[in-house]
């Protein structure tokens, strides 16, 4: 794809070559991220960061990245502190903000809202998560992490075996990651979820159309055997029609050191997009994994 001036709304926009190109750029950015080099390349540029839904990592990391390159960041968090709460349309908000900014990153609870916003924007828009649909930047950092973890043991992304665990229906990070991974060769997916929270049919169809192998499981212990990566997710409680229904799935899958030792390979890498739900009844990723060197969750956030 031609990156200059383009919106980034879905991983469907990327080819394998595009992904590899982004990862090469990411490698060259590492000295700036760890402060061994400094630059003001974005001096005078403004990123508008519009997060109309809860966010810690995505919002702060976009802002910090822009600051580290010398640019300025203007933030709106929550609908109630923007004119959307006064009935302003996404169209008008986009027209206005794109007059003030050079680029906009946006998160919104409604599927397709970021596309709608982008159509009205006069500057590039990056999707920081639109409802249960997509989360392209999370997928890029996850796949970049996978590439690094595999490289350190002499493997490539091709032939990867990955288990994806939890709320695969509403988890946008899973949707984007699965599709991005499917650009590589011979991926084996082990999808672990209750049937009601299975991955959406359109995502599954993409993986199947590209000739990958897919197995579905309902039991955590069986679904995490023989994989390079186990990617655990949080139940997206805020997307359920009501809290009572969400409560049914709380704590259904809990990965801890003993289950890991019994069912995973000795070097299976543990990933999670974070936040993990650390409330006592949830805990999909137990704190006793913190000492496990294969726990890559904070390497993911650094990436
Ligand atoms: C994810 C998200 O918001 O989709 N978080 C993130 O951006 N790292 C995952 C989640 O909220 O469970």
XYZ file of C-alpha atoms and ligand atoms in Angstrom:
315
model
C 0.000 0.000 0.000
C 0.977 3.619 -0.359
C 1.443 4.766 3.229
C 1.765 8.489 2.540
C -1.445 10.245 3.523
C -3.313 6.963 4.083
C -5.725 6.184 6.897
C -4.983 2.997 8.839
C -8.402 1.512 9.576
C -8.083 -2.249 9.202
C -5.341 -4.851 8.861
C -7.106 -5.833 5.615
C -5.205 -2.923 4.051
C -1.829 -4.636 4.524
C 0.082 -7.118 2.403
C 2.861 -9.225 3.852
C 5.390 -6.869 2.261
C 3.725 -3.890 3.997
C 3.961 -5.617 7.365
C 7.619 -6.474 6.821
C 8.284 -2.882 5.827
C 6.634 -1.559 9.010
C 8.697 -3.989 11.107
C 11.925 -2.824 9.435
C 11.015 0.767 10.282
C 10.151 -0.303 13.848
C 13.647 -1.821 14.192
C 15.240 1.475 13.180
C 13.035 3.343 15.718
C 14.203 1.318 18.711
C 17.120 3.665 19.615
C 14.621 6.554 19.804
C 12.234 4.539 21.954
C 14.976 3.654 24.450
C 16.411 7.205 24.413
C 19.845 6.255 23.087
C 19.142 8.654 20.183
C 16.963 11.738 19.994
C 15.217 13.462 17.120
C 12.878 16.412 16.494
C 11.722 15.109 13.105
C 8.064 15.842 13.944
C 8.759 19.324 15.327
C 5.648 21.443 14.755
C 3.378 18.498 13.966
C 0.218 17.825 15.975
C -1.387 14.474 16.762
C -4.990 14.636 17.933
C -5.654 11.714 20.209
C -9.381 11.046 20.498
C -10.227 8.192 22.830
C -13.973 7.892 23.336
C -13.505 4.625 25.201
C -11.226 3.485 28.062
C -7.556 3.169 27.134
C -4.193 3.222 28.865
C -1.583 1.599 26.594
C -2.867 2.566 23.171
C -3.553 6.199 24.094
C -0.358 6.818 26.059
C 1.923 4.914 23.680
C 0.686 6.814 20.603
C 1.196 10.084 22.497
C 4.648 9.146 23.788
C 5.786 7.955 20.361
C 4.725 11.258 18.825
C 6.425 13.233 21.621
C 9.634 11.197 21.296
C 9.772 12.207 17.624
C 9.404 15.875 18.569
C 5.665 16.342 17.896
C 2.857 17.685 20.089
C -0.241 15.819 21.241
C -3.750 17.119 21.947
C -6.023 14.718 23.772
C -9.724 14.226 24.279
C -10.815 11.340 26.424
C -14.451 10.348 26.892
C -17.441 11.536 24.901
C -18.607 13.738 27.755
C -15.619 16.069 27.467
C -16.102 16.571 23.684
C -18.870 18.204 21.666
C -20.144 14.735 20.705
C -21.974 14.981 24.044
C -23.795 18.059 22.673
C -25.088 16.062 19.731
C -22.308 16.907 17.284
C -21.899 14.318 14.510
C -18.727 12.371 13.819
C -18.684 14.127 10.440
C -18.564 17.624 11.958
C -16.069 16.597 14.646
C -13.798 15.136 11.962
C -14.069 18.218 9.716
C -13.191 20.485 12.636
C -10.369 18.468 14.165
C -8.681 17.777 10.866
C -8.284 21.527 10.466
C -6.195 21.628 13.648
C -4.154 18.430 13.369
C -1.712 16.673 11.068
C -2.891 13.213 12.057
C -5.609 11.768 14.291
C -5.749 8.541 16.294
C -9.206 7.570 17.429
C -10.945 4.930 19.537
C -14.717 4.634 19.663
C -17.132 1.978 21.002
C -19.135 1.645 17.751
C -18.036 -0.708 14.945
C -17.282 1.307 11.802
C -17.252 4.674 13.608
C -13.581 5.308 12.904
C -14.163 4.640 9.169
C -17.053 7.115 9.224
C -14.856 9.678 10.973
C -12.001 9.077 8.505
C -14.257 9.690 5.496
C -14.872 13.223 6.748
C -11.295 13.908 7.858
C -8.867 15.942 5.785
C -5.841 14.319 7.481
C -4.901 10.635 8.026
C -6.794 8.773 10.746
C -5.513 5.729 12.633
C -7.988 3.292 14.149
C -7.121 2.808 17.839
C -10.023 0.361 18.201
C -13.593 0.522 16.873
C -15.913 -1.465 19.110
C -15.493 -5.203 18.746
C -14.249 -4.861 15.167
C -10.537 -4.126 14.747
C -7.408 -2.923 16.527
C -4.718 -2.683 13.816
C -1.931 -1.103 15.886
C -2.301 -3.782 18.588
C -2.052 -6.481 15.911
C 1.107 -4.899 14.506
C 2.825 -4.717 17.897
C 1.683 -8.254 18.731
C 3.016 -9.660 15.482
C 6.232 -7.666 15.873
C 6.607 -9.238 19.323
C 5.926 -12.706 17.899
C 8.564 -12.138 15.212
C 11.158 -11.128 17.825
C 10.326 -13.972 20.206
C 10.499 -16.541 17.397
C 13.693 -15.062 15.957
C 15.422 -15.451 19.324
C 14.903 -19.215 18.968
C 15.780 -19.389 15.262
C 12.186 -19.581 13.985
C 10.173 -17.399 11.614
C 6.506 -16.374 11.730
C 5.738 -18.931 8.992
C 4.605 -22.315 10.414
C 3.641 -20.635 13.706
C 1.368 -22.558 16.063
C -0.749 -20.222 18.170
C -3.538 -20.727 20.710
C -5.963 -17.821 21.165
C -7.893 -18.055 24.404
C -11.007 -16.379 25.805
C -13.516 -13.944 24.373
C -12.803 -14.394 20.673
C -16.186 -12.931 19.712
C -15.808 -9.393 21.046
C -11.980 -9.260 21.247
C -10.930 -6.854 18.492
C -7.224 -7.449 19.217
C -7.767 -11.137 18.359
C -9.645 -10.326 15.136
C -6.897 -8.057 13.837
C -4.053 -10.339 14.949
C -5.598 -13.464 13.383
C -6.078 -11.714 10.047
C -2.600 -10.160 10.065
C -0.974 -13.515 10.875
C -2.868 -15.119 8.014
C -0.673 -13.162 5.556
C 2.143 -15.562 6.525
C 2.493 -19.244 5.546
C 0.990 -22.345 7.180
C -0.260 -20.877 10.435
C -1.936 -23.276 12.850
C -4.636 -21.649 14.988
C -6.038 -23.288 18.137
C -9.123 -21.281 19.076
C -10.154 -21.765 22.697
C -13.482 -20.257 23.745
C -16.995 -21.144 24.844
C -19.099 -21.710 21.684
C -21.081 -18.505 22.354
C -17.841 -16.479 22.318
C -16.351 -18.079 19.188
C -14.467 -16.003 16.626
C -16.769 -14.210 14.095
C -17.490 -16.094 10.872
C -15.927 -13.452 8.631
C -12.586 -13.658 10.435
C -12.664 -17.463 10.365
C -13.469 -17.388 6.637
C -10.388 -15.232 5.948
C -8.116 -17.711 7.741
C -9.684 -20.666 5.951
C -9.525 -18.991 2.544
C -5.785 -18.533 3.001
C -5.339 -22.244 3.641
C -4.370 -22.232 7.311
C -5.317 -24.975 9.762
C -7.789 -24.225 12.523
C -8.845 -26.285 15.519
C -11.506 -25.210 18.003
C -11.532 -26.151 21.685
C -13.731 -25.538 24.696
C -11.233 -26.705 27.345
C -8.172 -24.594 28.124
C -6.019 -27.610 29.034
C -6.502 -29.210 25.606
C -6.370 -26.028 23.559
C -2.922 -24.902 24.682
C -0.981 -28.066 23.817
C 1.866 -27.988 21.275
C 1.877 -24.252 20.548
C 4.625 -21.651 20.157
C 2.378 -18.868 21.478
C -0.552 -18.820 23.857
C -2.427 -15.528 23.459
C -4.804 -14.994 26.378
C -7.544 -12.357 26.355
C -9.910 -10.628 28.757
C -13.660 -11.127 28.606
C -14.813 -7.887 26.963
C -17.501 -7.341 29.596
C -18.368 -3.862 28.335
C -19.557 -5.324 25.009
C -22.080 -7.792 26.436
C -25.796 -6.949 26.218
C -25.960 -7.084 30.030
C -23.588 -7.576 32.955
C -25.337 -10.749 34.100
C -24.422 -12.477 30.856
C -20.826 -11.259 31.060
C -20.588 -12.628 34.621
C -21.204 -16.147 33.286
C -17.797 -16.132 31.597
C -15.750 -14.473 34.325
C -12.932 -16.772 35.421
C -13.799 -19.468 32.850
C -10.226 -19.705 31.562
C -7.405 -19.015 33.998
C -3.848 -19.701 32.958
C -1.429 -20.173 35.851
C 2.029 -21.707 36.239
C 0.788 -25.183 37.106
C -1.577 -25.402 34.094
C 1.226 -23.982 31.924
C 3.731 -26.583 33.153
C 1.281 -29.439 32.572
C -0.048 -28.420 29.164
C 2.309 -26.050 27.340
C 5.718 -26.619 25.800
C 8.616 -25.595 28.069
C 9.176 -22.543 25.827
C 5.613 -21.561 24.873
C 5.481 -17.756 24.854
C 2.621 -16.232 26.869
C 1.010 -13.102 25.407
C -1.987 -10.905 26.278
C -2.948 -7.514 24.775
C -3.572 -6.241 28.326
C -5.273 -5.047 30.445
C -5.600 -8.429 32.137
C -8.498 -8.616 34.546
C -6.797 -9.040 37.927
C -9.996 -9.094 39.997
C -10.087 -12.242 42.128
C -12.938 -13.906 40.198
C -11.361 -13.272 36.762
C -7.557 -13.585 36.666
C -7.197 -15.014 33.173
C -3.431 -14.675 33.635
C -2.283 -15.483 37.155
C 0.387 -13.434 38.934
C 2.370 -16.626 39.565
C 3.425 -16.410 35.894
C 5.351 -13.194 36.563
C 8.549 -15.156 37.192
C 8.101 -17.190 33.999
C 10.696 -15.963 31.447
C 8.283 -16.854 28.632
C 5.741 -14.306 29.849
C 6.090 -11.690 27.101
C 3.277 -9.291 28.071
C 5.551 -6.445 29.100
C 7.845 -7.014 26.121
C 4.665 -6.531 24.060
C 3.869 -3.209 25.725
C 7.473 -2.030 25.287
C 7.276 -2.921 21.591
C -7.336 -4.142 24.117
C -8.467 -3.339 23.518
O -8.751 -2.235 23.973
O -9.029 -3.842 22.579
N -6.476 -3.382 24.883
C -5.466 -2.687 24.267
O -5.680 -1.800 23.482
N -4.224 -3.084 24.560
C -7.778 -5.382 24.791
C -8.792 -5.314 25.898
O -9.321 -4.262 26.226
O -9.073 -6.383 26.475
